XYZ file of C-alpha atoms in Angstrom:
392
model
C -40.069 -47.495 32.163
C -38.307 -44.433 31.784
C -34.692 -45.405 32.478
C -31.402 -43.557 31.841
C -28.037 -42.892 32.888
C -27.033 -40.405 35.682
C -23.279 -39.208 35.067
C -21.199 -37.165 38.009
C -17.909 -35.414 37.370
C -15.700 -34.232 40.018
C -12.324 -32.024 39.910
C -14.487 -30.079 36.977
C -16.677 -28.538 39.480
C -13.411 -26.673 40.882
C -13.072 -24.864 37.718
C -14.854 -21.371 38.406
C -15.606 -19.386 35.772
C -13.917 -22.094 33.244
C -16.269 -24.605 34.442
C -18.691 -24.744 31.572
C -15.968 -24.908 29.042
C -14.820 -28.251 30.631
C -18.575 -29.596 31.101
C -19.066 -28.842 27.376
C -16.106 -30.806 26.541
C -16.959 -33.611 28.542
C -20.611 -33.698 27.195
C -18.944 -33.708 23.394
C -16.545 -36.542 24.400
C -19.524 -38.643 25.796
C -21.518 -37.855 22.565
C -18.447 -39.071 20.588
C -18.200 -42.550 22.202
C -22.154 -43.076 22.195
C -22.805 -41.754 18.606
C -23.293 -45.162 16.930
C -25.576 -46.641 19.507
C -28.861 -44.877 18.352
C -30.605 -41.586 19.363
C -29.677 -40.458 22.749
C -30.489 -37.503 24.594
C -27.765 -35.776 26.474
C -28.317 -32.698 28.605
C -26.598 -31.338 31.851
C -27.596 -29.491 35.042
C -26.399 -29.086 38.760
C -23.011 -31.058 38.074
C -24.794 -34.197 36.584
C -25.145 -35.272 33.091
C -28.507 -37.170 32.065
C -28.023 -39.695 29.380
C -31.446 -40.715 28.206
C -32.060 -43.260 25.254
C -34.629 -41.898 22.883
C -35.406 -45.104 21.452
C -36.152 -48.580 22.992
C -33.534 -50.451 21.264
C -30.627 -49.059 23.062
C -29.227 -51.055 25.687
C -28.435 -49.065 28.964
C -25.575 -51.738 29.784
C -23.781 -50.620 26.496
C -23.814 -47.008 27.538
C -22.402 -47.609 30.649
C -19.637 -49.926 29.514
C -18.374 -47.046 27.190
C -18.858 -44.492 29.929
C -16.225 -46.312 32.024
C -13.651 -45.316 29.728
C -14.513 -41.417 29.387
C -12.000 -39.185 31.488
C -13.661 -36.663 33.665
C -16.485 -38.936 35.075
C -16.279 -40.216 38.506
C -19.513 -42.009 38.797
C -22.008 -43.825 36.798
C -25.751 -44.717 37.795
C -28.485 -46.600 36.036
C -31.515 -44.839 37.291
C -35.479 -44.560 37.177
C -36.773 -41.479 36.442
C -40.173 -40.611 38.363
C -42.616 -37.723 39.050
C -41.459 -35.442 41.733
C -44.137 -36.249 44.465
C -43.429 -38.503 47.521
C -45.884 -41.219 46.621
C -44.465 -41.498 43.139
C -40.982 -41.627 44.486
C -41.522 -44.342 47.067
C -43.638 -46.609 44.612
C -41.227 -46.373 42.055
C -38.296 -47.183 44.160
C -39.859 -50.312 45.460
C -40.930 -51.530 42.134
C -37.576 -50.548 40.253
C -35.446 -51.985 42.920
C -37.126 -54.925 43.795
C -35.097 -57.220 41.976
C -31.854 -56.235 43.764
C -33.211 -55.634 46.978
C -34.508 -59.212 47.072
C -30.994 -60.249 47.102
C -30.017 -58.669 50.269
C -30.994 -58.403 54.086
C -30.229 -54.939 55.005
C -30.685 -51.549 53.546
C -30.874 -47.517 54.022
C -32.078 -44.775 52.183
C -30.031 -41.573 51.275
C -31.571 -38.638 49.950
C -30.195 -35.568 48.033
C -32.831 -32.891 47.709
C -31.264 -30.365 45.098
C -34.366 -28.827 44.615
C -34.948 -26.882 48.141
C -38.772 -26.194 47.098
C -39.613 -29.746 47.739
C -42.121 -29.746 50.531
C -40.410 -32.752 52.355
C -36.623 -32.467 53.649
C -33.945 -35.224 52.862
C -34.416 -37.219 56.303
C -38.140 -37.092 55.658
C -37.901 -38.433 52.281
C -35.557 -41.407 53.314
C -38.007 -41.964 56.359
C -41.012 -42.316 53.938
C -39.302 -44.304 51.219
C -37.696 -46.570 53.526
C -40.897 -47.144 55.140
C -42.763 -48.119 52.028
C -39.694 -50.237 50.950
C -40.045 -52.072 54.169
C -43.924 -52.791 53.666
C -43.217 -54.485 50.322
C -40.270 -56.291 50.853
C -40.668 -57.999 54.337
C -37.576 -59.692 54.657
C -35.463 -56.604 54.536
C -34.282 -54.852 57.586
C -32.823 -51.384 58.047
C -29.153 -50.635 58.983
C -28.027 -47.334 58.789
C -24.614 -47.844 59.857
C -23.629 -51.144 57.628
C -26.227 -51.839 55.173
C -26.049 -54.473 52.331
C -27.358 -52.014 50.043
C -28.053 -48.164 49.618
C -31.204 -46.870 47.960
C -30.248 -43.607 46.593
C -33.025 -40.677 46.083
C -32.239 -37.481 44.406
C -34.836 -34.570 44.022
C -33.868 -32.370 41.173
C -35.178 -29.549 39.245
C -37.824 -31.445 36.846
C -37.873 -34.809 38.122
C -36.600 -37.362 40.810
C -34.210 -40.333 40.470
C -34.278 -43.602 42.244
C -31.372 -46.052 42.277
C -28.969 -48.231 44.165
C -25.564 -48.420 42.095
C -22.769 -46.021 41.876
C -20.211 -47.451 39.195
C -16.839 -45.800 39.354
C -15.561 -43.633 36.574
C -11.949 -43.088 35.506
C -11.912 -39.842 36.889
C -9.396 -36.863 35.780
C -10.173 -34.401 33.054
C -11.940 -34.422 29.935
C -9.609 -35.453 26.988
C -8.710 -32.227 25.004
C -8.908 -29.708 27.619
C -4.968 -29.693 28.509
C -3.193 -29.367 25.403
C -1.367 -32.245 23.324
C 1.667 -34.505 24.320
C 3.806 -36.997 22.315
C 4.063 -40.490 24.015
C 7.458 -42.435 23.339
C 5.487 -45.708 23.343
C 7.565 -49.221 23.378
C 6.075 -52.505 23.742
C 6.686 -52.908 27.410
C 4.554 -52.329 30.657
C 5.533 -48.773 31.369
C 5.128 -46.427 28.488
C 1.543 -47.465 27.963
C 0.715 -46.573 31.453
C 2.606 -43.265 31.249
C 0.615 -42.165 28.307
C -2.798 -43.207 29.937
C -1.927 -41.195 33.293
C -1.136 -37.838 31.206
C -4.154 -38.534 29.292
C -6.406 -38.773 32.161
C -5.414 -35.228 33.083
C -7.040 -34.151 29.703
C -4.405 -34.315 27.332
C -4.858 -35.500 23.886
C -2.081 -37.773 23.183
C 0.103 -38.989 19.870
C 2.493 -41.942 20.106
C 5.969 -42.402 18.450
C 7.306 -45.905 18.323
C 10.791 -47.041 17.076
C 10.970 -50.032 15.062
C 14.194 -51.807 14.751
C 13.415 -54.370 11.879
C 14.744 -56.992 11.264
C 16.094 -57.045 14.778
C 12.601 -56.371 16.032
C 9.764 -58.199 14.418
C 6.624 -57.294 12.689
C 4.733 -59.100 15.414
C 6.481 -56.482 17.960
C 5.059 -53.583 15.812
C 1.354 -55.353 15.900
C 1.834 -55.304 19.540
C 2.520 -51.682 19.799
C -0.580 -51.449 17.439
C -2.665 -53.409 19.668
C -1.560 -51.315 22.884
C -2.284 -48.075 21.081
C -5.708 -49.588 20.236
C -6.353 -49.778 23.988
C -5.246 -46.226 24.619
C -7.369 -45.232 22.196
C -10.367 -46.632 23.712
C -9.826 -43.883 26.538
C -8.707 -41.067 24.374
C -10.532 -41.456 21.011
C -8.138 -41.415 17.883
C -4.561 -41.453 18.356
C -1.994 -40.934 15.556
C 0.900 -43.572 15.821
C 4.196 -42.619 14.351
C 6.608 -45.583 13.824
C 9.920 -44.735 13.091
C 12.525 -46.797 11.164
C 15.424 -47.059 13.853
C 17.666 -49.745 12.708
C 20.213 -47.534 10.840
C 20.597 -45.119 13.781
C 21.309 -47.905 15.987
C 23.921 -49.632 13.720
C 25.681 -46.323 13.237
C 25.599 -45.559 16.971
C 27.079 -49.021 17.518
C 29.648 -48.496 14.875
C 31.014 -44.963 16.199
C 30.115 -44.785 19.933
C 31.736 -46.480 23.005
C 29.541 -49.411 23.955
C 28.881 -48.171 27.559
C 27.176 -45.178 26.007
C 25.009 -47.061 23.776
C 21.799 -46.925 25.255
C 21.856 -43.249 26.428
C 23.119 -41.791 22.902
C 20.253 -44.218 21.526
C 17.792 -42.537 24.154
C 19.078 -39.098 23.066
C 18.161 -39.870 19.239
C 14.706 -41.211 20.462
C 14.035 -37.799 22.123
C 15.176 -35.690 19.219
C 13.155 -37.653 17.042
C 9.996 -37.372 18.967
C 10.375 -33.879 19.438
C 10.761 -33.326 16.128
C 7.618 -35.098 15.118
C 5.854 -33.462 18.157
C 6.478 -29.966 16.843
C 5.345 -30.850 13.464
C 1.996 -32.139 15.183
C 1.596 -29.075 17.483
C 2.364 -31.239 20.561
C 3.292 -29.491 23.688
C 5.156 -32.038 25.574
C 7.013 -35.476 25.563
C 5.789 -38.508 27.975
C 8.069 -41.371 28.756
C 7.371 -44.233 31.060
C 10.708 -43.919 32.937
C 10.864 -44.798 36.663
C 13.795 -43.681 38.670
C 16.385 -46.185 39.175
C 14.812 -48.861 37.150
C 17.664 -49.432 34.757
C 20.689 -47.946 34.058
C 19.490 -45.301 31.575
C 17.005 -43.971 34.510
C 19.343 -42.854 37.137
C 19.121 -39.208 37.808
C 22.423 -38.749 35.986
C 21.284 -40.592 33.030
C 17.731 -38.678 32.908
C 19.673 -35.665 32.976
C 21.477 -36.224 29.715
C 18.402 -37.466 28.178
C 16.590 -34.405 29.045
C 19.495 -32.345 27.417
C 18.648 -33.555 24.239
C 15.487 -31.658 23.771
C 13.830 -28.317 24.684
C 10.288 -29.481 25.091
C 9.000 -30.374 28.506
C 9.216 -33.864 29.474
C 6.514 -35.805 31.530
C 7.434 -38.960 33.530
C 4.485 -39.619 35.700
C 5.924 -43.060 36.736
C 8.900 -41.493 38.069
C 8.259 -42.111 41.654
C 6.493 -45.495 41.300
C 7.659 -49.085 41.847
C 7.248 -52.025 39.270
C 4.086 -53.302 41.503
C 2.381 -49.925 41.522
C 3.094 -49.799 37.649
C 1.828 -53.092 36.943
C -1.525 -52.823 38.934
C -2.445 -49.762 36.792
C -1.536 -51.539 33.718
C -3.803 -54.571 34.747
C -6.353 -52.121 35.306
C -6.308 -50.533 31.900
C -5.954 -53.752 30.270
C -2.571 -53.213 28.584
C -0.747 -55.617 30.628
C -1.255 -58.784 28.726
C -0.163 -57.331 25.477
C 2.703 -55.670 27.110
C 4.273 -58.856 28.298
C 4.224 -60.852 24.923
C 7.608 -62.000 24.433
C 8.457 -59.806 21.378
C 11.606 -57.827 21.361
C 11.841 -54.213 21.080
C 14.286 -51.488 19.910
C 15.646 -51.081 23.451
C 16.462 -54.769 23.929
C 18.818 -54.907 21.014
C 22.475 -53.701 21.101
C 22.351 -53.376 24.725
C 25.790 -52.559 26.379
C 27.317 -54.920 28.942
C 28.332 -52.261 31.385
C 26.253 -49.194 30.670
C 27.170 -45.878 32.147
C 24.951 -45.300 35.369
C 26.556 -41.941 36.136
C 27.067 -40.298 32.564
C 28.747 -37.144 31.562
C 26.923 -34.992 28.982
C 30.334 -33.578 27.626
C 31.548 -37.115 27.054
C 28.294 -38.029 25.151
C 28.235 -34.929 23.090
C 31.881 -35.779 22.220
C 30.747 -39.318 20.856
C 27.856 -37.805 19.028
C 30.150 -35.334 17.201
C 30.978 -38.448 15.283
C 27.551 -38.736 13.884
C 25.300 -36.761 11.644
C 22.912 -36.452 14.438
C 20.520 -33.676 12.412
C 20.828 -35.558 9.002
C 20.204 -38.764 10.919
C 17.201 -37.472 12.832
C 15.781 -35.585 9.698
C 16.004 -39.044 7.693
C 14.121 -40.986 10.484
C 11.205 -38.261 10.684
C 10.950 -38.213 6.940
C 10.748 -41.985 6.725
C 8.414 -42.351 9.506
C 4.992 -44.518 8.812
C 2.002 -42.921 10.197
C -1.139 -44.856 11.180
C -4.201 -43.476 12.684
C -5.532 -45.794 15.372
C -9.232 -45.709 15.952
C -11.414 -47.937 18.258
C -12.923 -50.796 16.753
C -16.405 -51.529 18.317
């Protein structure tokens, strides 16, 4: 049987003259995630990508599982390829789809006739195919309003295709089409979701984690590595920068007012992340901040944090509540790792009464007692860099 996978994409279609650049990048990303499965032919035409195993030992189900995590794809269908004449189409539809149709009571046929030279129009094709299926699967009935299952027929340039299932893709834009940004990645729920959301817009990401050993454990570091692996399953290889942060926290704790500790710490994080980002040709920072979630995420607090850096700061979660963030974390499978009870640097040296309406001038006055530039440079120079790749 000539069975293959049809991939559809959405927003790319709106890219006008730049559309081929986005399509080419999506095809390259698909080739990258499938490269180790065997010889696979990948072509594109009419806003569709055709993925066809060349050898028999390649499992279509494995191809589909990997495509579910490729940004830019909106739907994936396992299809049968058939000669472009009505007798072949209707016979193949009944034969190929019989195991699925046998489990349902009602159906309808929907046809897309991309090749307008085909002698029958879409409604005529649907009637022919539907009638033939009814003659072969006698318990089925037609229900055009609320069918148990839809039989899809697509008549294209060189062949026709029949299928029932449209599996949702993650959508968005292909990774690598919209620059690079650096994610401040903690071990919590929010920042992995923030990174995933920006990556979904086609942005290549790197990650920076602040490690406060011995106040945070090796298990906390391993947790962040596991979270990065999950993000890498969507984004491809991710460079993870692990910044030694203990000395900076101790100096802030020693020389700055208690109520300012978290905000000054956040400003150091932003400065260090910006320096690492610029060294790695990254165009922006990403944080998992959500307005009003904690004291360091009030409007005033975000203002003084932003003032620490010049790069744009993306906060995709800023208007979301926790339930919405958790729903995405569950969907992308970071939630169960994020809730493991290992502390991170944001949970040590927490002030009893943090400032919620800070003034930048007072923070700058406190920072003047620190060698900010020297401390940032030392942390960047001592940063450990890991390249996280997908393990298949």
